[in-house]
CSV table of C-alpha atoms and ligand atoms in Angstrom, one decimal:
chain,number,residue,atom,x,y,z
W,1,MET,CA,-47.1,-0.7,-6.7
W,2,GLY,CA,-45.4,-4.4,-6.6
W,3,LEU,CA,-42.4,-5.6,-4.7
W,4,TRP,CA,-38.9,-3.3,-5.6
W,5,TYR,CA,-35.5,-4.7,-5.1
W,6,GLU,CA,-32.9,-1.8,-4.9
W,7,GLU,CA,-29.2,-2.0,-4.7
W,8,ILE,CA,-28.0,1.0,-3.1
W,9,PHE,CA,-25.0,2.4,-4.9
W,10,ASP,CA,-24.2,5.3,-2.4
W,11,GLU,CA,-26.0,7.6,-0.6
W,12,HIS,CA,-27.3,9.6,-3.4
W,13,THR,CA,-28.0,6.6,-5.7
W,14,ARG,CA,-30.1,3.3,-6.0
W,15,LEU,CA,-31.3,1.2,-8.7
W,16,GLY,CA,-34.8,-0.4,-8.7
W,17,LEU,CA,-36.2,-3.6,-9.9
W,18,LEU,CA,-39.7,-4.1,-10.1
W,19,VAL,CA,-39.6,-7.9,-9.2
W,20,LYS,CA,-42.1,-10.1,-10.8
W,21,GLU,CA,-40.9,-13.1,-8.5
W,22,THR,CA,-38.2,-14.5,-6.6
W,23,LEU,CA,-36.9,-17.6,-7.7
W,24,PHE,CA,-33.9,-18.4,-5.5
W,25,SER,CA,-33.0,-17.3,-1.8
W,26,VAL,CA,-30.0,-19.0,-0.1
W,27,GLN,CA,-27.5,-18.0,2.5
W,28,SER,CA,-24.2,-19.9,1.4
W,29,PRO,CA,-21.1,-20.4,3.7
W,30,PHE,CA,-19.9,-17.6,1.8
W,31,GLN,CA,-22.8,-14.8,0.9
W,32,LYS,CA,-26.6,-14.4,0.6
W,33,ILE,CA,-27.4,-15.8,-3.1
W,34,GLU,CA,-30.9,-14.7,-4.8
W,35,ILE,CA,-32.0,-14.7,-8.2
W,36,ILE,CA,-34.9,-12.7,-9.0
W,37,ASP,CA,-37.0,-12.7,-12.0
W,38,THR,CA,-38.0,-8.9,-12.9
W,39,SER,CA,-40.1,-7.1,-15.7
W,40,GLY,CA,-37.3,-4.9,-17.0
W,41,PHE,CA,-33.7,-6.9,-16.5
W,42,GLY,CA,-35.5,-10.4,-16.8
W,43,ARG,CA,-33.8,-12.8,-14.3
W,44,VAL,CA,-31.1,-11.5,-12.4
W,45,LEU,CA,-28.1,-13.1,-10.0
W,46,VAL,CA,-27.8,-11.3,-6.7
W,47,ILE,CA,-24.9,-11.4,-4.5
W,48,ASP,CA,-24.8,-10.0,-0.9
W,49,ASN,CA,-27.7,-7.3,-2.1
W,50,VAL,CA,-25.6,-6.4,-5.4
W,51,PHE,CA,-27.0,-6.9,-8.8
W,52,MET,CA,-24.3,-9.3,-10.7
W,53,THR,CA,-26.0,-10.2,-13.9
W,54,SER,CA,-29.1,-10.3,-15.6
W,55,GLU,CA,-30.6,-12.0,-18.9
W,56,TYR,CA,-31.1,-8.6,-20.6
W,57,ASP,CA,-27.3,-6.7,-20.1
W,58,GLU,CA,-25.4,-9.6,-19.5
W,59,PHE,CA,-23.7,-9.7,-22.7
W,60,LEU,CA,-22.4,-6.0,-22.8
W,61,TYR,CA,-20.7,-7.4,-19.7
W,62,HIS,CA,-19.1,-10.7,-20.3
W,63,GLU,CA,-18.3,-10.1,-24.2
W,64,MET,CA,-16.4,-7.1,-23.3
W,65,LEU,CA,-14.7,-8.9,-20.2
W,66,ALA,CA,-13.5,-11.8,-22.6
W,67,HIS,CA,-12.7,-10.5,-26.0
W,68,PRO,CA,-10.3,-7.9,-26.0
W,69,ALA,CA,-7.8,-10.2,-24.4
W,70,LEU,CA,-8.9,-13.3,-26.2
W,71,THR,CA,-8.1,-11.5,-29.8
W,72,THR,CA,-5.0,-10.0,-28.5
W,73,ALA,CA,-2.9,-12.5,-26.5
W,74,PRO,CA,-0.5,-14.2,-28.6
W,75,ARG,CA,-1.8,-18.0,-27.6
W,76,ILE,CA,-5.3,-18.8,-25.8
W,77,ASN,CA,-5.0,-22.4,-25.5
W,78,ARG,CA,-5.2,-22.3,-21.7
W,79,VAL,CA,-7.2,-19.6,-19.9
W,80,LEU,CA,-8.5,-19.6,-16.5
W,81,VAL,CA,-11.4,-17.9,-15.1
W,82,VAL,CA,-11.3,-16.7,-11.6
W,83,GLY,CA,-14.8,-16.4,-10.4
W,84,GLY,CA,-17.9,-16.1,-13.1
W,85,GLY,CA,-20.0,-18.6,-11.2
W,86,ASP,CA,-23.1,-17.6,-13.4
W,87,GLY,CA,-21.5,-19.0,-16.3
W,88,GLY,CA,-21.3,-15.8,-18.7
W,89,THR,CA,-17.7,-15.6,-18.9
W,90,VAL,CA,-16.9,-19.0,-19.4
W,91,ARG,CA,-19.8,-19.2,-22.1
W,92,GLU,CA,-17.5,-16.5,-24.2
W,93,VAL,CA,-14.0,-17.8,-23.8
W,94,LEU,CA,-15.4,-21.3,-24.9
W,95,ARG,CA,-16.9,-19.5,-28.3
W,96,HIS,CA,-13.7,-19.0,-29.6
W,97,PRO,CA,-12.2,-22.2,-31.4
W,98,ASP,CA,-8.5,-21.9,-30.5
W,99,VAL,CA,-9.2,-22.2,-26.7
W,100,ARG,CA,-8.1,-25.6,-25.7
W,101,GLU,CA,-8.8,-26.0,-21.7
W,102,CYS,CA,-10.8,-23.5,-19.6
W,103,VAL,CA,-10.2,-23.8,-16.1
W,104,MET,CA,-12.9,-21.9,-13.9
W,105,ILE,CA,-12.3,-21.4,-10.4
W,106,GLU,CA,-15.3,-20.4,-8.1
W,107,ILE,CA,-15.1,-20.2,-4.3
W,108,ASP,CA,-19.1,-20.8,-3.9
W,109,GLU,CA,-20.7,-24.2,-5.7
W,110,MET,CA,-24.0,-22.9,-4.7
W,111,VAL,CA,-23.7,-20.0,-7.4
W,112,VAL,CA,-23.0,-22.1,-10.0
W,113,ASP,CA,-25.7,-24.7,-9.2
W,114,ALA,CA,-28.3,-21.5,-8.7
W,115,SER,CA,-27.0,-20.5,-11.8
W,116,ARG,CA,-27.3,-23.6,-13.6
W,117,GLN,CA,-30.4,-24.0,-12.9
W,118,TYR,CA,-31.9,-20.5,-13.2
W,119,LEU,CA,-29.9,-18.9,-15.7
W,120,PRO,CA,-29.7,-21.4,-18.2
W,121,GLY,CA,-29.4,-18.8,-21.0
W,122,ILE,CA,-26.1,-17.2,-19.5
W,123,GLY,CA,-24.3,-20.4,-18.8
W,124,THR,CA,-24.9,-22.3,-21.9
W,125,ALA,CA,-21.5,-23.8,-22.4
W,126,TRP,CA,-21.2,-25.7,-18.6
W,127,ASP,CA,-21.1,-29.0,-20.7
W,128,ASP,CA,-18.4,-28.2,-23.0
W,129,PRO,CA,-15.8,-30.8,-22.5
W,130,ARG,CA,-12.8,-28.3,-22.7
W,131,LEU,CA,-14.5,-26.7,-19.5
W,132,GLU,CA,-13.1,-27.6,-15.8
W,133,VAL,CA,-14.9,-25.9,-12.7
W,134,ARG,CA,-12.9,-26.5,-9.5
W,135,PHE,CA,-14.8,-25.1,-6.8
W,136,ILE,CA,-11.6,-23.7,-4.6
W,137,ASP,CA,-10.3,-20.6,-3.3
W,138,GLY,CA,-9.0,-18.1,-6.1
W,139,ILE,CA,-6.3,-16.4,-3.9
W,140,GLU,CA,-5.0,-19.7,-2.7
W,141,TYR,CA,-4.9,-21.3,-6.0
W,142,VAL,CA,-3.2,-18.5,-7.7
W,143,LYS,CA,-0.7,-18.2,-5.1
W,144,ASN,CA,0.4,-21.7,-4.2
W,145,SER,CA,-0.9,-23.9,-7.5
W,146,ALA,CA,1.9,-25.8,-9.7
W,147,ASP,CA,-0.3,-26.1,-12.8
W,148,GLU,CA,1.2,-25.3,-16.0
W,149,LYS,CA,0.7,-21.2,-16.6
W,150,TYR,CA,-2.2,-19.7,-19.0
W,151,ASP,CA,-2.2,-17.8,-21.9
W,152,VAL,CA,-5.3,-15.7,-20.6
W,153,ILE,CA,-6.5,-15.0,-16.8
W,154,LEU,CA,-9.8,-13.2,-16.9
W,155,LEU,CA,-11.0,-11.8,-13.2
W,156,ASP,CA,-14.7,-11.9,-13.0
W,157,GLY,CA,-15.3,-11.0,-9.0
W,158,THR,CA,-17.8,-9.0,-7.3
W,159,ASP,CA,-17.3,-5.6,-6.1
W,160,PRO,CA,-14.5,-5.0,-3.5
W,161,ILE,CA,-16.4,-5.3,-0.6
W,162,GLY,CA,-17.3,-8.7,1.3
W,163,PRO,CA,-15.5,-11.8,0.6
W,164,GLY,CA,-14.8,-10.7,-3.1
W,165,ALA,CA,-12.5,-7.6,-1.6
W,166,VAL,CA,-9.7,-9.9,-1.8
W,167,LEU,CA,-9.7,-10.3,-5.1
W,168,PHE,CA,-8.7,-6.9,-5.8
W,169,ASP,CA,-5.7,-6.7,-3.4
W,170,GLU,CA,-2.2,-6.4,-5.0
W,171,SER,CA,-0.9,-9.7,-3.6
W,172,PHE,CA,-3.9,-11.7,-5.5
W,173,TYR,CA,-3.1,-9.4,-8.8
W,174,ARG,CA,0.6,-11.2,-8.1
W,175,GLY,CA,-0.4,-14.5,-7.8
W,176,CYS,CA,-2.5,-14.1,-11.3
W,177,LYS,CA,0.7,-13.0,-13.2
W,178,ARG,CA,2.6,-15.7,-11.4
W,179,MET,CA,0.1,-18.1,-13.6
W,180,LEU,CA,0.5,-15.8,-16.3
W,181,SER,CA,2.6,-16.9,-19.1
W,182,PRO,CA,5.4,-14.3,-19.7
W,183,ASP,CA,3.6,-13.1,-22.9
W,184,GLY,CA,-0.2,-13.8,-21.5
W,185,VAL,CA,-2.7,-11.2,-21.1
W,186,MET,CA,-4.9,-10.6,-18.0
W,187,ALA,CA,-8.3,-9.2,-17.9
W,188,LEU,CA,-10.3,-8.0,-15.4
W,189,GLN,CA,-13.4,-5.6,-14.2
W,190,SER,CA,-12.0,-3.0,-12.5
W,191,GLU,CA,-15.5,-1.3,-11.9
W,192,SER,CA,-17.3,1.9,-12.2
W,193,PRO,CA,-14.9,5.2,-12.7
W,194,LEU,CA,-17.8,7.5,-12.4
W,195,LEU,CA,-19.4,6.1,-9.3
W,196,MET,CA,-16.2,4.4,-7.8
W,197,LEU,CA,-13.4,6.6,-9.1
W,198,ASP,CA,-11.6,6.0,-6.2
W,199,ILE,CA,-11.1,2.2,-6.3
W,200,PHE,CA,-10.8,2.4,-10.5
W,201,VAL,CA,-7.7,4.1,-9.9
W,202,GLU,CA,-6.6,2.2,-7.0
W,203,ILE,CA,-6.7,-1.0,-9.3
W,204,GLN,CA,-5.1,0.9,-12.1
W,205,HIS,CA,-2.1,1.8,-9.7
W,206,LYS,CA,-2.0,-1.8,-8.2
W,207,LEU,CA,-1.9,-3.2,-11.7
W,208,ARG,CA,0.7,-0.9,-13.0
W,209,ASN,CA,3.4,-1.9,-10.2
W,210,LEU,CA,3.2,-5.6,-11.9
W,211,PHE,CA,2.5,-4.9,-15.2
W,212,SER,CA,4.0,-2.8,-18.3
W,213,GLU,CA,0.6,-2.6,-19.8
W,214,VAL,CA,-2.3,-1.8,-18.3
W,215,HIS,CA,-5.0,-0.6,-20.0
W,216,PRO,CA,-8.7,0.5,-18.8
W,217,TYR,CA,-11.2,0.6,-21.5
W,218,LEU,CA,-14.7,1.6,-20.4
W,219,GLY,CA,-18.5,0.3,-21.9
W,220,PRO,CA,-22.2,0.4,-20.7
W,221,VAL,CA,-23.8,-1.8,-18.3
W,222,PRO,CA,-27.1,-0.6,-17.3
W,223,LEU,CA,-27.4,-2.9,-14.2
W,224,TYR,CA,-24.6,-1.3,-12.5
W,225,GLY,CA,-23.7,1.7,-10.7
W,226,THR,CA,-24.4,4.8,-13.1
W,227,GLY,CA,-24.1,2.4,-16.0
W,228,THR,CA,-20.4,3.2,-17.0
W,229,TRP,CA,-18.5,0.2,-16.3
W,230,SER,CA,-14.8,-0.5,-17.0
W,231,TRP,CA,-12.4,-3.6,-17.4
W,232,THR,CA,-9.0,-3.4,-17.7
W,233,TRP,CA,-6.4,-5.3,-20.2
W,234,CYS,CA,-3.2,-6.1,-18.5
W,235,SER,CA,-0.2,-7.5,-20.2
W,236,ASN,CA,4.0,-7.3,-20.1
W,237,THR,CA,4.4,-7.2,-23.6
W,238,GLY,CA,2.0,-6.4,-26.7
W,239,GLU,CA,-0.6,-4.0,-26.7
W,240,PRO,CA,-4.4,-4.3,-26.8
W,241,LEU,CA,-5.1,-2.6,-30.3
W,242,ARG,CA,-3.7,-5.4,-32.2
W,243,PRO,CA,-6.4,-8.1,-32.3
W,244,PHE,CA,-5.8,-11.2,-34.4
W,245,PRO,CA,-8.3,-10.5,-37.2
W,246,GLU,CA,-8.9,-14.1,-37.5
W,247,ARG,CA,-9.9,-14.5,-34.1
W,248,GLN,CA,-12.1,-11.9,-34.3
W,249,GLU,CA,-14.0,-13.7,-37.7
W,250,ALA,CA,-14.4,-16.6,-35.3
W,251,ILE,CA,-16.5,-14.6,-32.6
W,252,VAL,CA,-18.2,-11.4,-34.4
W,253,GLU,CA,-21.1,-13.0,-36.0
W,254,GLY,CA,-22.6,-14.7,-32.6
W,255,SER,CA,-21.6,-11.4,-30.6
W,256,LYS,CA,-24.3,-9.1,-29.2
W,257,ALA,CA,-21.9,-6.6,-28.6
W,258,TYR,CA,-18.4,-7.1,-29.4
W,259,ASN,CA,-17.1,-6.5,-33.1
W,260,GLU,CA,-14.2,-5.2,-34.4
W,261,ASP,CA,-15.0,-1.1,-34.0
W,262,LEU,CA,-16.0,-1.5,-30.6
W,263,HIS,CA,-13.0,-3.4,-30.0
W,264,GLN,CA,-10.8,-0.1,-30.8
W,265,ALA,CA,-13.4,2.5,-29.6
W,266,VAL,CA,-13.4,1.3,-26.1
W,267,PHE,CA,-9.9,1.8,-25.1
W,268,ALA,CA,-10.7,5.7,-26.1
W,269,LEU,CA,-10.6,7.2,-22.5
W,270,PRO,CA,-12.9,10.2,-21.5
W,271,THR,CA,-11.2,13.2,-20.1
W,272,TYR,CA,-11.9,12.9,-16.6
W,273,VAL,CA,-10.7,9.6,-16.5
W,274,LYS,CA,-7.7,10.4,-18.2
W,275,ARG,CA,-6.8,13.5,-15.6
W,276,ALA,CA,-7.8,11.2,-12.5
W,277,LEU,CA,-5.0,8.7,-13.5
W,278,LYS,CA,-2.7,11.4,-14.1
W,279,LEU,CA,-3.1,13.2,-11.1
W,280,TYR,CA,-3.0,10.2,-8.9
W,281,ALA,CA,-0.1,9.4,-10.6
W,282,THR,CA,2.0,12.8,-10.3
W,283,ALA,CA,0.9,12.8,-6.3
W,284,SER,CA,2.6,9.5,-5.7
W,285,PRO,CA,3.9,7.9,-2.5
W,286,GLU,CA,7.3,8.4,-3.7
W,287,ASN,CA,6.9,12.2,-3.2
W,288,GLY,CA,5.4,11.9,0.3
W,289,ALA,CA,1.6,12.3,-0.6
W,290,ARG,CA,-0.8,9.7,0.7
W,291,ARG,CA,-3.3,9.6,-1.9
W,292,THR,CA,-7.4,8.9,-1.7
W,293,CYS,CA,-9.8,9.7,-4.5
W,294,SER,CA,-13.7,9.9,-3.1
W,295,ARG,CA,-16.4,9.2,-4.9
W,296,ALA,CA,-18.1,11.5,-7.2
W,297,GLY,CA,-20.7,13.8,-5.1
W,298,PRO,CA,-24.1,14.7,-6.0
W,299,ALA,CA,-22.6,17.1,-8.6
W,300,ARG,CA,-21.6,14.4,-10.9
W,301,PRO,CA,-19.9,14.1,-13.0
W,302,SER,CA,-17.4,16.0,-11.4
W,303,LEU,CA,-14.7,14.2,-9.7
W,304,TYR,CA,-13.3,15.0,-6.5
W,305,VAL,CA,-9.7,13.8,-6.0
W,306,GLU,CA,-8.1,14.5,-2.4
W,307,ILE,CA,-4.4,14.3,-1.9
W,308,ARG,CA,-3.5,13.6,1.5
W,309,LEU,CA,-0.3,15.0,2.7
W,310,ALA,CA,1.8,12.9,4.8
W,311,SER,CA,3.9,15.9,6.4
W,312,PRO,CA,4.7,19.9,5.7
W,313,ARG,CA,7.8,18.7,3.7
W,314,SER,CA,6.4,16.2,1.6
W,315,LEU,CA,4.0,18.7,1.0
W,316,CYS,CA,6.2,21.3,-0.7
W,317,ARG,CA,7.0,18.4,-2.8
W,318,THR,CA,3.6,17.7,-3.6
W,319,SER,CA,2.5,20.3,-4.1
W,320,ARG,CA,5.2,21.5,-6.5
W,321,ALA,CA,4.4,18.3,-8.3
W,322,VAL,CA,0.6,18.8,-8.3
W,323,LEU,CA,0.8,22.5,-9.2
W,324,LEU,CA,2.9,21.6,-12.6
W,325,CYS,CA,0.3,19.3,-13.1
W,326,ARG,CA,-2.4,22.4,-12.9
W,327,SER,CA,-0.2,24.7,-15.2
W,328,ARG,CA,-0.2,22.8,-18.1
W,329,ARG,CA,-3.3,23.5,-19.5
W,330,THR,CA,-4.0,20.8,-21.7
W,331,GLU,CA,-3.8,18.5,-18.6
W,332,GLY,CA,-6.8,20.3,-17.4
W,333,VAL,CA,-6.9,19.6,-13.8
W,334,ALA,CA,-8.6,22.6,-11.8
W,335,CYS,CA,-7.6,23.0,-8.4
W,336,ASP,CA,-8.0,25.4,-5.5
W,337,ALA,CA,-4.8,27.3,-5.1
W,338,ARG,CA,-6.0,29.0,-2.3
W,339,SER,CA,-6.3,25.4,-0.3
W,340,ILE,CA,-3.0,24.6,-1.0
W,341,ASN,CA,-0.6,25.6,2.2
W,342,PRO,CA,3.1,24.3,1.9
W,343,PHE,CA,3.4,24.9,5.5
W,344,LYS,CA,0.5,23.2,7.0
W,345,LYS,CA,-0.3,19.5,6.9
W,346,GLY,CA,-4.1,19.0,5.6
W,347,THR,CA,-5.9,17.6,2.3
W,348,VAL,CA,-5.6,19.3,-0.9
W,349,PRO,CA,-9.0,19.0,-2.8
W,350,PHE,CA,-9.1,18.3,-6.6
W,351,PHE,CA,-12.2,18.4,-9.2
W,352,VAL,CA,-11.2,16.3,-12.4
O,1,SPD,N1,-21.7,-4.0,-9.4
O,1,SPD,C1,-21.4,-5.4,-9.3
O,1,SPD,C2,-20.1,-6.0,-10.3
O,1,SPD,C3,-20.1,-7.5,-10.9
O,1,SPD,C4,-19.2,-7.7,-11.4
O,1,SPD,N2,-19.2,-9.0,-11.7
O,1,SPD,C5,-20.3,-9.5,-12.3
O,1,SPD,C6,-20.4,-11.2,-12.4
O,1,SPD,C7,-20.9,-11.7,-13.8
O,1,SPD,N3,-20.4,-12.6,-14.2
């Protein structure tokens, strides 16, 4: 039977990897760090029982975090990476010849030490003279640093649970914006819209409060829950679909996933994502609704969005807004009209 390492995604789903050997296991001051060797995914970095990256599919994640931003930002001289202690993201950044400096801020030195020792195929750029690694708190750094601003910022955090959760706070994003040049581009991993629609949508709206251009994009990462992953491209100028061809040419040959066609394709969103974003935006706190989205239930791929109504008065306004959304069939939000009672506090469920 062998030893299986399981990440529990939710009460319905878990992913198990058959373990050949545990190479490293330690409790750092911040988190539990493990590196396991598996027969299906090769070596895998696990933090607090969550699969972080694997030799088998890491390129799908790191290339797609780095290159949409790095091929579109007006300049890429100075790049900041927050997190990413396995070294995969800085490896992709430093494949761009135009990058002059890459600063990586990682709170946990033990992640880097363990990755350097056991995942040398992922972190292949540690000795690049353009790279500076600082073991400090990313939150403090973006809030208080007097360093020169960055042309590109990439956020490569864990999931929004445990110590990494603060990297999903709007105040952290505000700090990042402070450290970004006015026409700079930020990209971040933004979780799985299939498994974590609630978190995905919340991230989009926090970013929309700070950036005029916020564009989620999707791709496969088999190691992560449902295998459907998202990243988000943000900026206050420009747009993500106009990459510099010379920058793409410089990296496409050495890439395993990223290419010119994929760059255009990943920003095309499936209908359920568009609907969820639209519904969430329609019932905004400004018109009195408190919104929550729950994770996909057992009936995937149906996604359940719940709008919690603050008061009967706000319910009337919110119901109108939501029903407007419903009545336009092209927007396709299906809701159970019987569940909307404009005189009663409560929640209104929607399946999108
Ligand atoms: N569900 C796991 C999400 C992890 C995202 N970050 C991975 C870090 C890889 N450099």
